[in-house]
Coordinates of C-alpha atoms in Angstrom, one line a residue:
X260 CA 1.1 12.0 25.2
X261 CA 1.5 12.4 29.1
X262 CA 2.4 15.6 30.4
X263 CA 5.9 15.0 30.8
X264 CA 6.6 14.3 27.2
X265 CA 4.6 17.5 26.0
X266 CA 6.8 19.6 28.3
X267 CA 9.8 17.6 26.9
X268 CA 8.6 18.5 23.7
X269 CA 8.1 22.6 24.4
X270 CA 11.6 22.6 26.1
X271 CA 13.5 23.6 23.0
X272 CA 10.9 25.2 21.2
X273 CA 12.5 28.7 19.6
X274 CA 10.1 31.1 21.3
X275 CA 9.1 31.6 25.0
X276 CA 6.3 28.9 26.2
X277 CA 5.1 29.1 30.0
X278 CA 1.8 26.6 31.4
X279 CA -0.4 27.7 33.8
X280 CA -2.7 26.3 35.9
X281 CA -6.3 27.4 36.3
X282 CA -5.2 29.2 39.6
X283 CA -2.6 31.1 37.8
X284 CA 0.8 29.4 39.3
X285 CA 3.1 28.4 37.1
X286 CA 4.0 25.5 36.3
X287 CA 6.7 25.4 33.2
X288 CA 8.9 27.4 31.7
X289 CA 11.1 26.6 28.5
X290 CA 14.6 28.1 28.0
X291 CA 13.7 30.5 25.5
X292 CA 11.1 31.9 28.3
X293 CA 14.1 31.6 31.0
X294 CA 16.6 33.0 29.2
X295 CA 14.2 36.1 28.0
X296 CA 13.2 36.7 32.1
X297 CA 16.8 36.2 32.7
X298 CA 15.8 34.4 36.2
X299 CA 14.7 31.1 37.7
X300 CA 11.2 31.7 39.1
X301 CA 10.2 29.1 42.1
X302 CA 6.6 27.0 42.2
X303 CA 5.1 29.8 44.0
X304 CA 5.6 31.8 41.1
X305 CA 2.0 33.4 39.4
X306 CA 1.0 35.1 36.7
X307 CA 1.4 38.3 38.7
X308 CA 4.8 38.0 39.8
X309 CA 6.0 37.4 35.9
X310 CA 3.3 40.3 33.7
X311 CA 2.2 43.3 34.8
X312 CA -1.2 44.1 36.5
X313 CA -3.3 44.7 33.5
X314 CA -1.5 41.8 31.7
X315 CA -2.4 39.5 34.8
X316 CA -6.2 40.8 35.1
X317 CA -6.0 39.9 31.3
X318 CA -4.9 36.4 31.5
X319 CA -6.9 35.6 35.1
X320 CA -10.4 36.7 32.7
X321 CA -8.9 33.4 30.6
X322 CA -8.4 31.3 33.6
X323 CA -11.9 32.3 35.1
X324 CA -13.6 31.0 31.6
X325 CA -15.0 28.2 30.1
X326 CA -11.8 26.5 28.9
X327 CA -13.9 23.1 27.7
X328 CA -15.7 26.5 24.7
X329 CA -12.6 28.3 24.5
X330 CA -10.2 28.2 21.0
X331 CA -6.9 29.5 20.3
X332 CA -6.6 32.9 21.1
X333 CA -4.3 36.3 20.6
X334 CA -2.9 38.8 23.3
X335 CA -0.6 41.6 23.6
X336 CA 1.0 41.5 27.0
X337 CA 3.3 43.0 29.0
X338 CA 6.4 41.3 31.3
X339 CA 7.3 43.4 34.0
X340 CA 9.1 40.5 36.4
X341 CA 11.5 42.3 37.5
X342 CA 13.1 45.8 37.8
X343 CA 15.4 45.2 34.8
X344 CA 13.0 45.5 32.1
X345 CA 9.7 45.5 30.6
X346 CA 8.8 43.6 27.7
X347 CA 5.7 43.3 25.3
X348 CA 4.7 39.7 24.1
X349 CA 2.4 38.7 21.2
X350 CA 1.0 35.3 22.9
X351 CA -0.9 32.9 21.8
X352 CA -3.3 31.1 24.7
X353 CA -4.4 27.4 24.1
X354 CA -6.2 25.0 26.9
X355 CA -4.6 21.6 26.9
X356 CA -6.1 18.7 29.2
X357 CA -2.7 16.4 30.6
X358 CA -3.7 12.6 31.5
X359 CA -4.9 14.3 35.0
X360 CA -7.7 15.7 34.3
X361 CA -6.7 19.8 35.1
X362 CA -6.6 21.9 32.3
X363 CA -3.6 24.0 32.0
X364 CA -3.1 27.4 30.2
X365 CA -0.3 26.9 27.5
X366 CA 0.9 30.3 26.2
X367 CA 3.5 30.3 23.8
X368 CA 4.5 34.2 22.7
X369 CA 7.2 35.8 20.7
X370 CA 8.9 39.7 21.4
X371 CA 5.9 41.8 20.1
X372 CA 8.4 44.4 18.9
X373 CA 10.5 42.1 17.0
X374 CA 7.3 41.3 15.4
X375 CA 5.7 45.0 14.6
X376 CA 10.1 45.8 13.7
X377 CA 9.4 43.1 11.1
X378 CA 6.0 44.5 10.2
X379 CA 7.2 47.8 9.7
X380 CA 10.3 46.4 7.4
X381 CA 8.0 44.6 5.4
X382 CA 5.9 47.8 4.9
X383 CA 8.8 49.7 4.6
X384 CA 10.2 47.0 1.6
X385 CA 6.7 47.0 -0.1
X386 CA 6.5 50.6 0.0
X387 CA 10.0 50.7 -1.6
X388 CA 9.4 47.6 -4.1
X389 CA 5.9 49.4 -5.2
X390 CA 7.8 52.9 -5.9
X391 CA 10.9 51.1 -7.9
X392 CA 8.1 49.2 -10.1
X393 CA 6.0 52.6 -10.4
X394 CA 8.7 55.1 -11.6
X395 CA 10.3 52.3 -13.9
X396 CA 10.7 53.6 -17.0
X397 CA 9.7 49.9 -18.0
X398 CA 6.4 48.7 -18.7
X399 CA 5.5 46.7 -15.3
X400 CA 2.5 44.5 -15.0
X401 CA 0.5 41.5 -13.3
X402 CA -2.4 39.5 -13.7
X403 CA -3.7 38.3 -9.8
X404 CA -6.2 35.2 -10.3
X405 CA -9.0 35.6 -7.3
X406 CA -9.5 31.9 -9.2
X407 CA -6.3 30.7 -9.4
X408 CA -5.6 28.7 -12.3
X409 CA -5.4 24.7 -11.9
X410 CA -2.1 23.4 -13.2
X411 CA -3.0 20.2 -12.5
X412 CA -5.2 19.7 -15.6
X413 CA -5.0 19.3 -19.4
X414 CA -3.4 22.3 -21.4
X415 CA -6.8 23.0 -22.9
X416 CA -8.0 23.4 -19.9
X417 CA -5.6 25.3 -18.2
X418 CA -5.6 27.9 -21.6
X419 CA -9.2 28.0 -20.7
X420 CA -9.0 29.0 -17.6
X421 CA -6.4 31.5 -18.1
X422 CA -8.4 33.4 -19.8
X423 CA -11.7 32.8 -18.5
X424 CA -11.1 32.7 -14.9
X425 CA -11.9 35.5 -12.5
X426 CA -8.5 37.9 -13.0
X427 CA -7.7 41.5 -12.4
X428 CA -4.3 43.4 -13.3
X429 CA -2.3 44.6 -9.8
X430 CA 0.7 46.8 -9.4
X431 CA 0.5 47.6 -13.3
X432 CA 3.0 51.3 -13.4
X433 CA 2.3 54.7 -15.3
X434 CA 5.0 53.0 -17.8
X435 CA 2.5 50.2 -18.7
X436 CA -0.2 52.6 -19.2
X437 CA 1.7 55.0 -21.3
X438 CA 2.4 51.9 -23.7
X439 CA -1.5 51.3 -23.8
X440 CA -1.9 54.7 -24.6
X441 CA -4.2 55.5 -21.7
X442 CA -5.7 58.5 -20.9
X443 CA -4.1 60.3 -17.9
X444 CA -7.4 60.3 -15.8
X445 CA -7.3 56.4 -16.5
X446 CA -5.7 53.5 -13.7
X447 CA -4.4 50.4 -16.0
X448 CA -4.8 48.3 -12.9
X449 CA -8.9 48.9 -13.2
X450 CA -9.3 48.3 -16.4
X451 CA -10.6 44.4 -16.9
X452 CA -7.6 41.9 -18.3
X453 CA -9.4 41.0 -21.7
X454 CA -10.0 44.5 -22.4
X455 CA -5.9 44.3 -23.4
X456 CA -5.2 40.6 -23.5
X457 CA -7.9 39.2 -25.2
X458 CA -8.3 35.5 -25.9
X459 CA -7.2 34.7 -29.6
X460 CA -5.7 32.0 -31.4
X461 CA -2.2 34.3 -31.2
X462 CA -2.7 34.8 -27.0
X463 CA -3.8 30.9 -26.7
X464 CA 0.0 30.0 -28.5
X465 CA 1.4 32.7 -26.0
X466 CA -0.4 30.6 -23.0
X467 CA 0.6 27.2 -24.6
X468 CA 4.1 28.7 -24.4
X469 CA 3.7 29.4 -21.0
X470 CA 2.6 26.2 -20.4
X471 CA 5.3 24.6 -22.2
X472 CA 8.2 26.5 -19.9
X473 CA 6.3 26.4 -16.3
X474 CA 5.3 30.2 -16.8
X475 CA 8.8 31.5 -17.5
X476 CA 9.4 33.0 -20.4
X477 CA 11.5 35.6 -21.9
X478 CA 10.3 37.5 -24.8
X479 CA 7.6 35.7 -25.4
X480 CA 4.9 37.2 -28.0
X481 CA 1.3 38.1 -27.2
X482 CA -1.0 40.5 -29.8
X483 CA -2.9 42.7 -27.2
X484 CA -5.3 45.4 -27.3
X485 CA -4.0 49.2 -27.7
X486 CA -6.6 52.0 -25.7
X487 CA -8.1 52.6 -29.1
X488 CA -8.3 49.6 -30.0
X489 CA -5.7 49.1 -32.3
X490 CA -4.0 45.5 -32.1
X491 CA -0.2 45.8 -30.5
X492 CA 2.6 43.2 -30.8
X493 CA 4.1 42.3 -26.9
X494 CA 7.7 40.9 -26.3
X495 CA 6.7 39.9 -22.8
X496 CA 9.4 38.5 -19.9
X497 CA 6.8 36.3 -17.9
X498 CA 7.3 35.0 -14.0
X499 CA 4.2 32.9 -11.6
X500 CA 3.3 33.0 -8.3
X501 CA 2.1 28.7 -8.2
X502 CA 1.2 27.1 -5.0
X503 CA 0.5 23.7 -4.8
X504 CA -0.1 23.4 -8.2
X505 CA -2.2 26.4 -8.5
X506 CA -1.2 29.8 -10.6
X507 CA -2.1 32.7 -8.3
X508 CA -0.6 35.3 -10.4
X509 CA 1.9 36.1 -13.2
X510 CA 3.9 39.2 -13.6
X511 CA 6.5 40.4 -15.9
X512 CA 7.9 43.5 -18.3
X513 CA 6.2 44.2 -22.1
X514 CA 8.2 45.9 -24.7
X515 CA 6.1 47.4 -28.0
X516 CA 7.4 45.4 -31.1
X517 CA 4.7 46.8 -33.3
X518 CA 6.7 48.7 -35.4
X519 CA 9.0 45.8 -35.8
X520 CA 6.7 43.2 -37.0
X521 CA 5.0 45.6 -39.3
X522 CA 8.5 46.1 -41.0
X523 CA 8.6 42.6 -41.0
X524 CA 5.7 42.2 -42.6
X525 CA 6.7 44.8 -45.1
X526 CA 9.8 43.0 -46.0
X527 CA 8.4 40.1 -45.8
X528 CA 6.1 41.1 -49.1
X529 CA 8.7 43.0 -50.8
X530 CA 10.3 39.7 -50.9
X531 CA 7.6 37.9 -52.4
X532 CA 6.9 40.2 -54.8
X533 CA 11.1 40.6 -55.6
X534 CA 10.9 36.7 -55.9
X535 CA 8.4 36.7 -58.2
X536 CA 9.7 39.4 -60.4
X537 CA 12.8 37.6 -60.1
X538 CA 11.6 34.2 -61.3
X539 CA 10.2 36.5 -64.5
X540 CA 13.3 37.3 -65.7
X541 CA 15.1 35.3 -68.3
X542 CA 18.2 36.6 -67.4
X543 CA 20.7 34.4 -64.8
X544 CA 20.6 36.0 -61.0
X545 CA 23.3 34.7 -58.7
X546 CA 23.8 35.9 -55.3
X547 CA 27.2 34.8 -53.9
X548 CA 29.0 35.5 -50.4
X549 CA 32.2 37.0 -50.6
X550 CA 33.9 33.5 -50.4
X551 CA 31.7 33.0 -53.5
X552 CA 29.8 30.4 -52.0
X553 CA 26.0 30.2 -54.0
X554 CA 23.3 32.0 -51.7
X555 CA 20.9 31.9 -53.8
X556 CA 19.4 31.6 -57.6
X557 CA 16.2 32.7 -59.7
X558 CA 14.7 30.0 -61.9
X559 CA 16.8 31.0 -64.7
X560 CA 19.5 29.3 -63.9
X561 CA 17.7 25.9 -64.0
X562 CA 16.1 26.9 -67.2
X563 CA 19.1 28.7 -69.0
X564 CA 22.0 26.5 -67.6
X565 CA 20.2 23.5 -66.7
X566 CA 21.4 23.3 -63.2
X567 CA 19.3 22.4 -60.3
X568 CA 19.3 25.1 -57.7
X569 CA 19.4 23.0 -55.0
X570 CA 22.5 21.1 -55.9
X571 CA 24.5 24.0 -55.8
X572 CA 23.0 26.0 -52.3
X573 CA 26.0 26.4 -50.3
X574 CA 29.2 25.6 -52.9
X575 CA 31.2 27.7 -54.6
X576 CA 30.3 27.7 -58.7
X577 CA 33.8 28.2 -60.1
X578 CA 33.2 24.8 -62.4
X579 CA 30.3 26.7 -63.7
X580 CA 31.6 30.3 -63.6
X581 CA 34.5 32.0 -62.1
X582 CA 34.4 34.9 -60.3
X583 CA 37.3 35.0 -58.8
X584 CA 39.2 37.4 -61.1
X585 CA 36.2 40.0 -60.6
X586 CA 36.3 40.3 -56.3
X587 CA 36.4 43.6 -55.4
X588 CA 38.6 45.9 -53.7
X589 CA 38.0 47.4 -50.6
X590 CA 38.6 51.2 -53.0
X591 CA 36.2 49.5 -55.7
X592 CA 33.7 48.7 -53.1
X593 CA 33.8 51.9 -51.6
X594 CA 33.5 53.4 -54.9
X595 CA 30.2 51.5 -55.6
X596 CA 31.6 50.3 -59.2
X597 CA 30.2 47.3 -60.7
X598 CA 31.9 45.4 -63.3
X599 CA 30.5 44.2 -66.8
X600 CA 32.6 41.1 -68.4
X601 CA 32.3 38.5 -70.7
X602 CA 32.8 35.2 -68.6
X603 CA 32.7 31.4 -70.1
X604 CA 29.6 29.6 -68.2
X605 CA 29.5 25.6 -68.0
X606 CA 25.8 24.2 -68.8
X607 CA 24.6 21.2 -67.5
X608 CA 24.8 19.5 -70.9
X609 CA 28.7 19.9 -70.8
X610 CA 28.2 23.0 -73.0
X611 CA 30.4 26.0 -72.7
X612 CA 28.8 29.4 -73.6
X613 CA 29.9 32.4 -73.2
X614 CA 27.8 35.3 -71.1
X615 CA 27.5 38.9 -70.4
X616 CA 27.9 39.5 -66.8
X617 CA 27.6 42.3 -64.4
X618 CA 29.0 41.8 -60.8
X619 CA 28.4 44.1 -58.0
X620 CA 29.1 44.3 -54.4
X621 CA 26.6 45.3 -51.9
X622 CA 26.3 44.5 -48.1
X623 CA 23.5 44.8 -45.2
X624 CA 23.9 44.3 -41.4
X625 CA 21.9 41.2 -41.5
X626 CA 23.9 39.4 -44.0
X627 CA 27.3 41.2 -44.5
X628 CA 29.1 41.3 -47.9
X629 CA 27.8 39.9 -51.1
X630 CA 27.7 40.1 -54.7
X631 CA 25.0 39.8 -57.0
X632 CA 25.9 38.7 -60.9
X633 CA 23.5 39.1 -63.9
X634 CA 24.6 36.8 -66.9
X635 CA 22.9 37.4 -70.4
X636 CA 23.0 35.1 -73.0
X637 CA 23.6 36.6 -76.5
X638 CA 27.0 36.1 -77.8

């Protein structure tokens, strides 16, 4: 590229460029740099008639070098061209060689105080982001990966490395500690990662997930490691930092769902065991909605009736036996009554037998209304 192209090129470049030659005249300047001096400066123009004496001294040591050893390199200077106004630069000085042969000083700078402004807004917004995440009532957390984690691999290997590779927590808040149960004199953000998110078949299904949804997640379940060592279920909202294919961090909120599973857990057995205490009794169990529709059945009333259970899921059973006349009223409801009847029951085998029956309403705010009906075979 000759030298007129390159100065083509700078010409509408969004920040101020000027060239100098080795004996400090100039010998370009863009119209971001005119514009910015707010004059035309003639040939004769030097480095002392456009920065101010220290600036020049500054940039004459650069000219007086050995451009052919010299790299890019950083100044803070001053413009003082004219009476109007002085105005600090953060420059950038490069040699470049034209088809000529003489090396000329390209300096390209931007408005230093625009930059530190900027600076001090970003410090300013950190300082703010850091005190929102640190008085947040909610559990706050991130994992930074001084190995970042390659993305570009097999899941095994990414779930390996995940857990293996070299991680610390940052920016973890008071909240996130309290739900650890740490020690005041403790800092969550010191502690090592697997001492709280260890790696487990449960954590490897929570990474898998991960994987799965490009390390977005919301409420996504991970079994971590309480301060005494107690094992805590985590709802988890998950976000990454990825570059070029590379996980640099993930962050995100926990919520303690301990409590919850355990209940789950509880109810979970309860129902086994109701289920098989259930499928010991002779007598017929119906569940029904309150549309009377068949919600469920214990083994009785294949064995008794003859009915397959399955075949009935889902449909009302007033061939078999009729409720109807027996719904409750709102009043009969509220007064908890059950009712005992004698009802006709059809059998598989066409038979018709008649049954005590109890009926009785009772409701739950994960299912709603429903009845439950005992029949009794001994008439």
């Amino acid at each position: 590229m000759d030298e007129t192209e390159f100065l083509e090129l700078l010409r509408v470049l969004p920040f101020m460029v000027m060239v100098f030659s080795r004996s400090g005249k100039l010998r370009y300047l863009n119209m971001n740099a005119q514009e910015t001096l707010g004059q035309r400066l003639g040939e004769d123009s030097t480095i002392a008639d456009i920065f101010s004496d220290q600036s020049a001294e500054v940039l004459n040591t650069h000219l007086l070098g050995d451009y052919q050893k010299a790299g890019e390199l950083q100044e803070i200077l001053e413009i003082n061209s004219s009476s109007r106004f002085s105005l600090e630069i953060l420059a950038q000085l490069k040699w470049w060689t034209p088809a000529d042969g003489q090396p000329l000083l390209v300096l390209s700078a931007v408005d230093a105080r625009a930059q530190l402004r900027e600076h001090v807004k970003l410090q300013d917004d950190y300082r703010t982001l850091r005190s929102l995440i640190e008085t947040s009532a909610t559990p706050t957390w991130c994992i930074e990966y001084t190995e970042p984690v390659d993305l570009n691999t097999s899941d095994t290997e990414i779930i390996r490395q995940v857990f293996e590779n070299d991680s610390h927590w940052y920016m973890c808040n008071k909240a996130m500690a309290r739900l650890y149960d740490l020690p005041d004199d403790l800092d969550f953000n010191k502690l090592p990662v697997r001492r709280n998110f260890p790696r487990s078949p449960k954590n490897e299904a929570f990474v898998q997930e991960l994987i799965d949804n490009d390390f977005i997640a919301d409420d996504a379940l991970s079994i971590d490691i309480n301060y005494d060592g107690s094992r805590m279920y985590i709802a988890n909202t998950v976000r990454p930092h990825i570059e070029c294919g590379m996980l640099r961090r993930m962050w995100g909120t926990s919520r303690d769902i301990t409590q919850d599973k355990r209940k789950e857990t509880q109810l979970r057995q309860r129902e086994h065991e109701m289920r098989e205490v259930l499928s010991s009794v002779p007598d017929v169990i119906l569940v029904v909605d309150e549309k009377l529709v068949l919600q469920a059945a214990n083994p009785a009333f294949e064995k008794e009736l003859g009915w397959r259970i399955d075949d009935w899921l889902g449909k009302t059973l007033e061939e078999v036996v009729d409720f109807r006349p027996y719904v409750m009223t709102k009043k009969e409801i509220k007064n908890d009554n059950a009712k005992r009847f004698v009802v006709p029951v059809l059998c598989a085998d066409q038979q018709i037998r008649n049954y005590h029956a109890s009926f009785a309403y009772f409701s739950d705010d994960l299912n709603g209304g429903r009845y439950v009906s005992v029949l009794r075979h001994g008439i």
